[in-house]
XYZ file of C-alpha atoms in Angstrom:
681
model
C 60.913 3.915 -29.999
C 57.852 6.456 -31.577
C 57.196 3.869 -34.404
C 56.669 1.661 -30.617
C 54.615 4.432 -29.550
C 52.329 5.055 -32.502
C 51.810 1.574 -32.533
C 50.686 0.985 -29.180
C 48.621 4.044 -30.248
C 46.751 2.516 -32.744
C 46.043 -0.433 -31.400
C 44.603 1.251 -28.478
C 42.209 3.398 -30.811
C 41.766 -0.242 -32.901
C 40.427 -1.306 -30.313
C 38.382 2.005 -28.245
C 36.298 2.273 -31.730
C 35.718 -1.814 -31.722
C 34.419 -1.538 -27.896
C 32.323 1.211 -28.801
C 31.154 -0.584 -31.434
C 30.275 -3.593 -29.977
C 29.019 -1.351 -27.653
C 26.620 0.178 -29.642
C 25.082 -3.373 -31.095
C 24.968 -4.596 -28.275
C 23.327 -1.519 -27.108
C 20.646 -1.334 -30.373
C 19.331 -4.781 -29.205
C 18.575 -3.863 -25.612
C 16.467 -0.868 -27.149
C 14.655 -3.393 -29.119
C 14.192 -5.583 -26.938
C 12.643 -3.232 -24.602
C 10.753 -1.525 -26.816
C 9.580 -5.153 -27.976
C 8.238 -5.684 -24.421
C 6.720 -2.503 -24.215
C 4.404 -3.457 -26.991
C 3.710 -6.603 -24.989
C 3.305 -5.456 -21.305
C 1.042 -2.642 -23.407
C -1.469 -4.641 -25.242
C -1.362 -6.917 -21.808
C -2.245 -4.314 -19.729
C -4.660 -2.796 -22.428
C -6.035 -6.656 -23.581
C -7.575 -7.272 -19.143
C -8.186 -3.524 -17.962
C -10.445 -0.560 -19.282
C -8.149 1.964 -19.893
C -9.358 5.784 -21.738
C -6.195 5.674 -23.661
C -5.495 3.294 -26.933
C -2.956 0.609 -27.584
C -0.545 3.058 -29.098
C -1.250 6.043 -27.117
C 0.635 4.484 -24.332
C 3.022 2.060 -26.184
C 4.385 5.409 -27.218
C 4.696 7.024 -23.941
C 6.255 3.730 -22.258
C 8.633 4.428 -25.048
C 9.486 7.488 -23.947
C 10.201 6.101 -20.390
C 12.176 3.404 -21.919
C 13.922 6.070 -23.141
C 14.477 8.099 -20.328
C 16.037 3.865 -18.238
C 17.989 3.691 -20.944
C 20.484 6.386 -21.078
C 19.986 7.826 -17.835
C 22.914 4.446 -17.219
C 23.926 3.632 -20.498
C 26.823 6.660 -20.901
C 28.373 5.256 -16.951
C 27.638 1.985 -18.552
C 30.035 2.518 -21.361
C 32.235 4.031 -18.903
C 32.667 0.716 -17.381
C 32.291 -1.621 -20.624
C 35.275 0.233 -22.402
C 37.371 0.163 -19.366
C 36.749 -4.074 -19.100
C 37.099 -4.366 -22.911
C 40.379 -2.992 -23.377
C 41.633 -5.300 -20.872
C 39.501 -8.662 -20.977
C 37.677 -7.529 -24.236
C 36.135 -11.406 -24.853
C 35.397 -11.511 -21.842
C 33.888 -8.621 -21.141
C 31.673 -8.605 -24.582
C 30.197 -11.610 -23.143
C 29.473 -11.230 -19.820
C 26.915 -7.877 -21.241
C 24.967 -10.458 -24.039
C 24.531 -12.864 -20.662
C 23.674 -9.046 -18.260
C 21.569 -8.393 -20.414
C 19.973 -12.246 -20.883
C 19.100 -12.045 -17.504
C 18.474 -7.829 -17.455
C 15.240 -9.321 -19.890
C 14.569 -12.169 -17.211
C 13.891 -9.650 -14.270
C 11.999 -7.211 -16.590
C 9.510 -10.212 -17.801
C 9.384 -11.835 -14.424
C 8.391 -7.642 -13.663
C 6.095 -7.758 -16.399
C 4.246 -10.808 -15.307
C 3.768 -8.850 -11.495
C 2.387 -6.387 -12.426
C 0.549 -7.190 -15.230
C -1.323 -10.180 -11.961
C -1.373 -7.981 -8.885
C -1.954 -4.432 -10.896
C 0.830 -3.489 -8.536
C 4.140 -2.701 -9.477
C 7.163 -4.669 -7.593
C 9.101 -2.282 -5.586
C 11.362 -2.790 -1.888
C 8.199 -4.331 0.167
C 9.811 -7.835 -1.881
C 12.881 -7.327 0.647
C 11.259 -6.794 3.532
C 8.734 -10.059 4.138
C 10.311 -13.010 4.832
C 10.723 -15.876 2.985
C 7.418 -17.525 4.363
C 5.602 -14.409 3.500
C 6.799 -14.543 0.508
C 5.839 -18.408 -0.797
C 2.261 -17.698 1.455
C 1.533 -14.554 -1.242
C 3.192 -16.433 -4.637
C 0.817 -19.113 -3.582
C -2.366 -17.355 -3.070
C -2.508 -15.657 -6.319
C -2.493 -19.232 -7.489
C -1.579 -21.516 -10.262
C 1.607 -20.834 -12.139
C -0.628 -19.650 -16.473
C 1.160 -21.264 -19.540
C 0.495 -18.637 -21.858
C 3.687 -16.282 -19.557
C 6.482 -18.979 -19.317
C 6.231 -19.481 -23.590
C 6.523 -15.833 -23.733
C 8.718 -16.072 -21.429
C 10.918 -19.137 -22.497
C 10.149 -17.963 -26.266
C 11.116 -13.864 -25.481
C 14.751 -15.514 -24.007
C 14.927 -17.669 -26.794
C 14.338 -14.839 -29.615
C 17.161 -12.631 -27.425
C 20.128 -14.565 -27.155
C 20.228 -15.545 -30.881
C 20.097 -11.798 -31.494
C 22.710 -11.022 -29.002
C 25.140 -14.008 -30.728
C 24.133 -13.476 -34.698
C 23.443 -9.945 -34.785
C 26.226 -8.390 -33.507
C 27.891 -10.199 -36.161
C 25.787 -8.539 -39.381
C 25.831 -4.842 -37.739
C 28.726 -2.398 -38.732
C 27.353 0.601 -37.536
C 30.168 3.840 -38.087
C 32.482 5.302 -35.454
C 30.426 8.394 -34.791
C 27.616 6.925 -35.563
C 28.672 4.308 -32.335
C 30.217 7.493 -30.463
C 26.678 8.769 -30.697
C 25.412 5.821 -27.746
C 27.708 7.815 -24.953
C 26.661 11.582 -26.253
C 23.534 11.764 -26.214
C 23.384 9.717 -22.944
C 25.469 12.250 -21.283
C 22.946 15.485 -22.845
C 20.223 13.154 -21.527
C 21.994 13.533 -17.795
C 22.722 16.891 -17.489
C 20.958 18.419 -19.713
C 17.016 17.910 -17.435
C 15.663 15.918 -20.336
C 13.613 12.659 -17.385
C 12.436 15.629 -15.551
C 9.935 17.056 -18.604
C 8.571 13.409 -19.935
C 6.512 12.141 -17.515
C 2.643 10.408 -18.322
C 1.156 12.320 -14.963
C -1.848 13.823 -17.838
C -3.015 9.442 -18.583
C -5.857 8.994 -16.981
C -5.780 7.129 -13.826
C -2.711 5.646 -11.648
C -2.914 1.986 -13.696
C -2.662 3.825 -16.702
C 0.556 6.090 -15.675
C 2.312 2.554 -13.797
C 1.292 0.784 -17.399
C 3.670 2.671 -18.980
C 6.134 3.544 -16.647
C 9.533 0.338 -16.821
C 8.855 -1.309 -14.669
C 13.525 -2.391 -13.828
C 13.789 1.193 -13.073
C 11.263 1.479 -11.201
C 12.674 -1.836 -9.175
C 16.482 -0.957 -9.288
C 15.517 3.269 -7.894
C 13.308 1.481 -4.460
C 15.692 -1.017 -3.561
C 18.292 2.083 -3.830
C 16.688 3.925 -1.611
C 15.629 0.620 0.684
C 19.122 -0.388 0.968
C 20.269 3.685 0.816
C 17.692 5.096 3.334
C 17.521 8.086 3.979
C 19.114 8.995 7.459
C 16.538 11.289 9.896
C 18.468 13.507 12.090
C 17.047 15.411 14.843
C 15.569 19.773 14.623
C 15.604 21.555 16.531
C 13.371 23.461 15.355
C 11.281 21.253 13.711
C 8.266 21.204 16.105
C 8.056 25.366 15.298
C 7.828 24.064 10.729
C 5.453 21.765 12.103
C 3.767 23.990 13.528
C 3.081 27.063 11.483
C 2.064 23.656 9.253
C -0.541 22.745 10.289
C -2.006 26.646 11.546
C -1.503 27.682 8.173
C -3.512 24.397 6.067
C -6.181 24.637 9.048
C -7.333 25.573 11.764
C -6.007 22.695 14.526
C -5.565 22.219 18.049
C -1.763 22.572 18.426
C -0.272 19.619 19.869
C 1.969 19.609 22.916
C 4.935 17.134 22.646
C 6.314 16.511 26.087
C 10.002 14.778 26.550
C 10.267 14.585 23.156
C 14.627 14.180 23.474
C 14.125 10.160 25.034
C 9.866 9.712 23.781
C 9.570 11.234 20.127
C 6.021 10.815 20.553
C 4.640 11.537 23.837
C 1.934 14.332 23.984
C 0.005 15.668 26.296
C -3.709 14.009 25.763
C -5.809 16.615 23.123
C -9.395 15.401 24.827
C -11.077 16.044 21.630
C -13.782 13.594 23.132
C -16.540 14.414 19.385
C -17.621 10.707 19.594
C -19.746 11.667 22.991
C -22.749 14.167 20.794
C -24.014 11.303 18.655
C -24.116 8.505 22.426
C -26.498 8.447 24.645
C -24.710 7.837 27.570
C -25.106 3.340 29.193
C -25.057 2.297 32.779
C -22.132 0.295 31.464
C -19.406 0.806 29.081
C -19.921 -0.235 26.565
C -19.484 -3.360 24.295
C -16.344 -2.563 21.901
C -16.647 -4.823 18.465
C -13.911 -3.761 15.404
C -14.175 -5.878 11.764
C -11.488 -4.779 9.883
C -12.324 -5.879 6.549
C -9.787 -8.085 3.964
C -9.355 -5.059 0.642
C -12.290 -2.614 1.174
C -11.800 0.325 -0.659
C -14.564 2.714 -1.428
C -13.830 2.677 -4.551
C -16.635 0.207 -4.654
C -18.936 0.270 -1.740
C -21.087 2.563 -0.345
C -23.036 5.951 -1.836
C -20.993 7.843 -4.376
C -18.721 4.623 -5.295
C -17.031 5.325 -8.918
C -17.388 2.066 -9.551
C -20.156 1.691 -8.907
C -21.613 0.524 -4.830
C -21.073 -2.961 -4.659
C -21.877 -2.801 -0.846
C -25.506 -2.100 0.055
C -25.484 -3.901 3.319
C -23.312 -1.384 4.165
C -24.843 1.646 2.476
C -27.790 1.262 4.449
C -26.009 0.561 7.398
C -23.461 4.481 6.842
C -26.832 6.242 6.724
C -27.886 4.485 10.424
C -23.838 5.016 11.980
C -21.079 7.741 12.094
C -19.696 7.553 8.374
C -16.447 8.543 6.890
C -16.378 8.512 3.249
C -13.291 10.464 2.895
C -11.173 8.309 5.156
C -7.631 6.737 4.711
C -5.670 3.496 6.084
C -2.668 4.243 6.606
C -0.650 1.409 4.998
C -1.789 -0.237 1.858
C -1.162 -3.576 2.862
C -2.879 -5.420 6.074
C 0.549 -5.339 7.997
C -0.279 -1.344 8.921
C -4.072 -1.614 9.973
C -4.011 -3.178 12.977
C -0.698 -1.532 15.013
C -2.444 1.749 13.219
C -6.399 1.187 14.116
C -5.151 -0.045 17.545
C -2.695 1.545 19.417
C -2.155 4.583 16.634
C 0.906 3.392 16.304
C 4.204 4.725 13.806
C 5.519 2.891 11.147
C 9.441 1.891 11.939
C 10.999 -0.274 9.805
C 9.532 -2.721 7.895
C 5.818 -1.279 9.986
C 5.999 -1.687 14.050
C 5.318 -5.508 14.048
C 7.986 -6.173 13.179
C 9.573 -5.480 16.096
C 8.829 -8.147 17.153
C 10.765 -8.359 20.701
C 11.983 -4.761 20.294
C 8.968 -3.280 20.229
C 8.355 -0.742 22.557
C 5.260 -0.714 25.161
C 3.118 1.007 23.964
C -0.211 2.193 24.372
C -3.591 0.605 23.169
C -7.088 -0.061 22.599
C -5.629 -3.469 24.675
C -3.594 -3.265 26.883
C -5.715 -0.523 28.130
C -9.044 -1.231 27.950
C -7.679 -4.622 29.033
C -6.945 -2.605 32.687
C -10.226 -1.017 33.002
C -11.661 -4.844 33.236
C -12.577 -4.925 29.845
C -12.481 -9.107 28.246
C -10.253 -8.838 24.484
C -10.283 -10.987 22.019
C -9.161 -11.242 17.426
C -9.880 -13.342 15.220
C -9.196 -14.088 12.202
C -9.195 -16.880 9.400
C -6.234 -17.286 9.004
C -2.810 -18.091 10.518
C -2.157 -15.463 13.144
C 1.384 -15.398 12.612
C 1.787 -13.770 9.558
C 2.806 -9.534 9.721
C 3.746 -10.641 12.663
C 0.478 -10.425 14.678
C 0.268 -12.351 17.008
C 3.931 -11.313 18.671
C 2.603 -8.349 18.375
C -1.496 -9.588 20.835
C 0.679 -10.810 23.290
C 2.728 -7.688 23.790
C 0.022 -6.079 24.190
C -1.624 -8.891 26.625
C -5.306 -9.587 24.629
C -6.703 -12.543 26.511
C -7.803 -14.811 23.401
C -6.476 -15.366 20.140
C -7.986 -17.135 17.729
C -7.405 -18.327 14.358
C -7.181 -21.304 11.456
C -5.777 -23.905 13.988
C -8.980 -22.596 16.413
C -11.923 -23.623 14.433
C -13.024 -27.044 15.507
C -14.517 -29.250 12.486
C -17.737 -28.528 11.216
C -15.930 -25.027 9.209
C -14.874 -25.454 5.688
C -12.699 -23.640 4.823
C -11.338 -21.619 1.342
C -11.798 -24.167 -1.169
C -8.031 -24.471 -2.640
C -6.932 -22.126 -5.066
C -4.954 -24.560 -8.589
C -1.871 -24.874 -6.561
C -3.602 -26.319 -2.908
C -3.381 -22.582 -1.388
C -6.288 -20.898 0.570
C -6.568 -18.397 3.233
C -8.126 -19.762 6.096
C -11.375 -19.824 6.660
C -13.700 -17.120 5.182
C -16.126 -14.683 6.716
C -19.001 -16.425 7.131
C -17.492 -19.055 8.852
C -15.152 -16.761 10.696
C -18.469 -15.342 12.057
C -20.245 -18.859 12.431
C -16.962 -19.136 14.704
C -17.284 -15.781 16.215
C -20.843 -16.587 17.812
C -19.893 -20.083 19.107
C -17.484 -18.590 21.499
C -19.331 -15.982 22.377
C -21.948 -18.687 23.412
C -21.647 -18.171 27.354
C -22.653 -14.269 28.380
C -19.555 -12.190 30.670
C -19.202 -10.274 33.073
C -17.071 -7.666 31.516
C -17.465 -5.692 28.917
C -15.667 -6.870 25.059
C -13.457 -5.481 22.732
C -13.008 -7.745 19.541
C -11.485 -7.844 16.647
C -12.448 -9.915 13.522
C -10.439 -9.529 10.402
C -11.351 -11.552 7.485
C -9.704 -12.959 4.721
C -12.478 -13.364 1.876
C -11.380 -10.335 0.103
C -7.854 -11.498 -0.699
C -6.192 -12.643 -3.439
C -6.819 -15.355 -5.413
C -10.544 -15.005 -4.809
C -11.779 -18.222 -4.129
C -14.928 -17.699 -2.325
C -18.035 -20.502 -1.384
C -20.746 -19.927 -3.100
C -19.833 -18.909 -6.315
C -22.605 -18.985 -8.505
C -24.873 -17.893 -6.078
C -22.443 -14.438 -6.430
C -21.588 -14.608 -9.927
C -25.216 -14.413 -10.157
C -25.849 -11.118 -8.339
C -22.637 -9.634 -9.632
C -24.641 -9.520 -13.345
C -27.962 -8.284 -11.838
C -25.526 -5.651 -10.540
C -23.737 -4.523 -13.865
C -27.480 -4.729 -14.989
C -29.057 -2.644 -11.644
C -26.111 -0.371 -12.957
C -27.372 0.462 -16.814
C -24.019 -0.232 -18.165
C -23.659 -0.871 -21.178
C -22.119 -4.928 -22.777
C -18.692 -2.993 -23.592
C -18.912 -1.467 -19.857
C -19.755 -4.853 -18.308
C -17.653 -6.211 -20.443
C -15.267 -4.228 -18.886
C -17.093 -5.208 -15.338
C -15.917 -9.156 -16.284
C -12.402 -9.076 -16.334
C -12.136 -8.612 -12.576
C -15.640 -10.520 -11.881
C -14.030 -12.850 -9.039
C -14.012 -9.246 -7.568
C -16.812 -8.330 -7.138
C -18.128 -11.097 -6.645
C -16.320 -11.563 -3.433
C -16.507 -8.049 -2.405
C -20.648 -9.003 -2.760
C -20.058 -12.038 -0.512
C -18.272 -10.112 2.409
C -21.062 -8.198 2.108
C -23.399 -10.733 2.773
C -21.442 -12.205 5.491
C -21.844 -8.325 7.004
C -25.112 -8.221 6.926
C -25.128 -11.652 8.201
C -23.231 -10.782 11.448
C -24.945 -7.898 12.089
C -28.104 -9.236 12.130
C -26.901 -12.517 13.856
C -26.041 -10.223 16.599
C -28.701 -7.470 17.255
C -30.362 -11.499 18.937
C -27.774 -11.041 21.266
C -28.785 -9.984 24.856
C -26.015 -7.129 24.049
C -26.119 -6.051 20.934
C -28.305 -2.718 22.876
C -24.524 -1.961 24.032
C -22.506 -2.071 21.735
C -20.822 -0.235 18.581
C -19.592 -1.220 16.253
C -16.497 0.284 14.316
C -15.776 -0.994 10.783
C -13.562 -0.551 7.911
C -11.254 -1.721 5.125
C -6.846 -2.113 5.616
C -6.669 -1.435 2.340
C -8.479 -0.994 -0.824
C -7.865 -3.796 -3.422
C -5.203 -3.688 -5.600
C -6.364 -5.810 -7.903
C -8.935 -3.840 -9.417
C -7.039 -0.736 -11.414
C -6.882 2.310 -9.366
C -7.457 5.203 -10.348
C -4.977 7.726 -8.446
C -2.506 6.714 -5.974
C -3.930 7.738 -2.897
C -6.746 4.883 -3.961
C -4.814 2.346 -1.787
C -5.807 3.957 1.280
C -9.484 5.168 0.297
C -11.497 3.572 2.853
C -14.812 3.759 4.375
C -15.346 3.853 8.620
C -18.347 3.352 10.134
C -19.466 3.283 13.270
C -23.002 1.595 13.971
C -24.215 0.883 17.655
C -27.799 0.886 19.236
C -26.481 3.646 22.083
C -26.640 6.469 19.212
C -29.506 9.124 18.979
C -27.645 11.114 16.563
C -26.614 10.140 13.345
C -24.278 11.704 10.515
C -22.041 12.085 7.913
C -18.819 13.783 7.430
C -16.679 14.780 4.653
C -13.164 15.568 6.552
C -10.285 13.483 6.160
C -9.512 11.189 9.460
C -7.294 8.281 9.297
C -7.377 4.800 11.093
C -4.259 6.755 13.423
C -7.625 8.855 14.453
C -9.929 6.116 16.406
C -7.267 5.437 19.142
C -7.467 8.930 20.835
C -11.573 9.019 19.881
C -12.540 5.557 21.677
C -10.155 6.809 24.545
C -11.705 10.320 25.388
C -14.626 9.356 24.419
C -14.862 5.865 27.508
C -12.718 7.698 29.490
C -15.492 10.945 29.791
C -18.544 8.974 29.662
C -17.600 6.099 31.223
C -14.593 6.567 34.341
C -11.734 4.123 31.580
C -8.489 5.080 34.020
C -6.272 6.755 31.299
C -2.742 8.517 31.282
C -3.498 12.336 30.765
C 0.118 11.794 28.418
C -0.063 9.160 25.455
C 1.946 8.798 21.856
C -0.521 8.803 19.538
C 0.106 9.594 16.011
C -3.906 10.357 16.050
C -4.799 13.336 16.028
C -8.360 12.000 16.243
C -12.205 11.757 14.000
C -12.931 14.741 13.311
C -16.538 15.383 12.810
C -16.994 18.184 10.133
C -18.807 17.704 8.068
C -17.609 19.775 5.179
C -14.579 18.524 3.506
C -11.586 19.505 5.401
C -8.684 17.675 6.597
C -6.960 18.612 9.750
C -4.829 16.533 10.004
C -1.002 15.776 8.916
C -1.219 11.876 7.270
C 2.071 9.126 6.424
C 0.699 6.677 4.243
C 3.492 3.629 3.941
C 2.457 1.799 0.489
C 4.380 -1.503 1.633
C 6.774 -2.858 5.100
C 10.003 -0.640 3.309
C 7.485 2.203 0.950
C 7.623 5.339 3.376
C 6.623 8.016 0.598
C 2.857 8.814 0.555
C 2.225 11.913 3.280
C -1.586 13.745 3.372
C -1.763 17.278 4.695
C -4.453 20.240 4.170
C -5.805 19.311 0.628
C -2.262 18.034 -0.371
C -0.866 13.846 -1.204
C 2.729 13.612 -1.573
C 3.691 11.169 -3.778
C 7.756 11.041 -3.607
C 8.264 13.571 -6.006
C 4.693 14.046 -7.328
C 2.533 16.652 -5.733
C -1.238 16.545 -5.238
C -4.414 18.349 -4.550
C -7.527 16.615 -3.469
C -10.991 17.848 -4.853
C -14.253 17.198 -2.946
C -14.839 14.251 -4.539
C -11.973 12.451 -2.996
C -10.059 11.739 -7.588
C -6.924 14.077 -7.719
C -4.723 16.078 -9.863
C -1.720 16.454 -10.148
C -0.345 19.551 -9.498
C 2.909 21.847 -10.415
C 4.039 24.422 -7.113
C 7.453 23.713 -6.202
C 6.297 25.692 -2.108
C 3.593 23.570 -0.929
C 5.610 21.028 -2.231
C 8.171 21.992 -0.167
C 6.341 22.202 3.106
C 4.421 19.367 2.147
C 8.175 17.491 2.605
C 9.821 19.451 6.140
C 6.282 18.633 8.149
C 6.422 14.517 6.941
C 10.308 14.860 7.360
C 9.210 15.596 11.178
C 7.164 12.404 11.080
C 10.072 10.587 9.761
C 12.689 12.073 12.054
C 10.855 10.831 15.477
C 9.648 7.501 13.246
C 13.593 6.948 13.527
C 14.644 8.019 16.529
C 12.123 4.751 17.376
C 14.221 3.005 15.358
C 16.699 3.829 16.586
C 15.678 2.459 20.776
C 14.298 5.047 21.208
C 10.603 4.920 24.232
C 6.860 4.983 22.675
C 6.302 5.959 26.624
C 7.497 6.184 30.622
C 8.447 2.637 31.655
C 5.836 4.109 35.564
C 3.130 5.000 32.800
C 2.958 1.521 31.660
C 3.134 0.294 35.146
C -0.244 2.438 35.928
C -1.863 1.861 33.362
C -1.025 -1.103 31.256
C -1.921 -4.257 31.482
């Protein structure tokens, strides 16, 4: 009996050490290919994009990120491997080899996605329908031959290594056991918090060195295991304390929060009236949201250079906010934010579709005040569920690509045959054609453009490529810097095209009789991500311009505001000057535009990068991105800071918004039925 027990123990020990040895070999191969792929990714990144750091510096950071990723998961994977190996050794070894091949196939796709879009793919993948994903992927252009060859070659070499190298490598027992031991030390020591890439020069460089699988799977886990925010009876007092600490802001007086989380008394901050002559009748309002228009390359002080000369000249005749934020990193957020100052709900407010609670917006409120409301878009208005949102707000006219008559030319198709629809110049031309008959009603017109969207194909390509080259010359760039900028020639040419389209639009509108009584609002839905970004905040940094012949004085305001603030300010302005019938309570998230000329921020601004990622929050001079805290400078650059007290303050205020937002997801209302019946159509 003892001999049998000893034999069984020896058999167990032999299997254990064999499993440990084979696992160590697989882990070594895994790490080796991870490091090789990092080198390939860094090389692709610096060969196409300008960065301050050299190849070996970035590769070193990338290897550190890979090691952090490997040792964070190695110990639990090792325990699973050994456990199954003791039962089904042949099956588990083959299964792990297949798993490694699948892992790297996915990692390669994530790397190519980042290299193409300059965006880290995370849980946003789960926020779009198959139709929307197909449309977006189709817009990116043809599949390149080189990535396909790299994918095939890498996978073949990996497969060969997995099935050949284990026969030749024979690590000693304790050498093999070193892998799980290092992983254990890594997990209990907190080393992962020490080595971060925050000191790299740009957000692009920081994202380049990150392990793409680590980011994707962590984001996917958070998406399918969301943090729940329960009601907190003390949360309002927290928020009030934080607001008073960061700026002298008027307190928000919420009412009936149990049933209506965002319902509050009107702040009545009419900051626009001092700048306007009062007209005899209510003004027309034209809102132009330019796809991808970011401050990084528009207007005076743009750190990439001013590629919007017309907008720059217009801003000097306008009310202009250079430090303005969109509330979304993609187009899904712009309509609810600008027009309704609405929360995000789960995957964006418009994704609620038929479940959207009754809401007050510029669309339905102005329609109830005898405005004629219209939406113009060169693409398909069903994208991002825009049409559903518009119809629920009772828009009079929705005009998209299906309504353009013969004689209008679509954006040239990409190599895959995809086109977003009609470019900016054609959209504006159609707008004037459809508005030939003068209406007796004032109008609210919302125009959403598409030309500055990947794949950045425009008409008059040669003309705008030449303008692009002339810009580089005018900036006085060196030949080396010109070469860097030419990597994004299509993007910059589309910006110049869009700026010209806006110039033509304002010029054509100035000939209309109603021009003298029209207010124009121009902003971006978010910043083009396909040009590398300097910071996390860069993606949301857009200009805001309010231009009108009714202006009696202009102004440039360095104070921070966001899309959430437009609707509250317009409602107060129209109510005080033109008798707009509006309730004394509303559910606007924003407080209203800040017309302070010096740099400050009195607003708490949640920012949703994608439909599924709500991780950015700005309060005072600080920006919280996940667990990272940044301080915003006067030039709207940001620097990472280590201040746990400040971080907790922002987290608490951010959680307050998330709790209210979660209440809307759970089915709570925005406004009472009595308000909707009386003030909204």
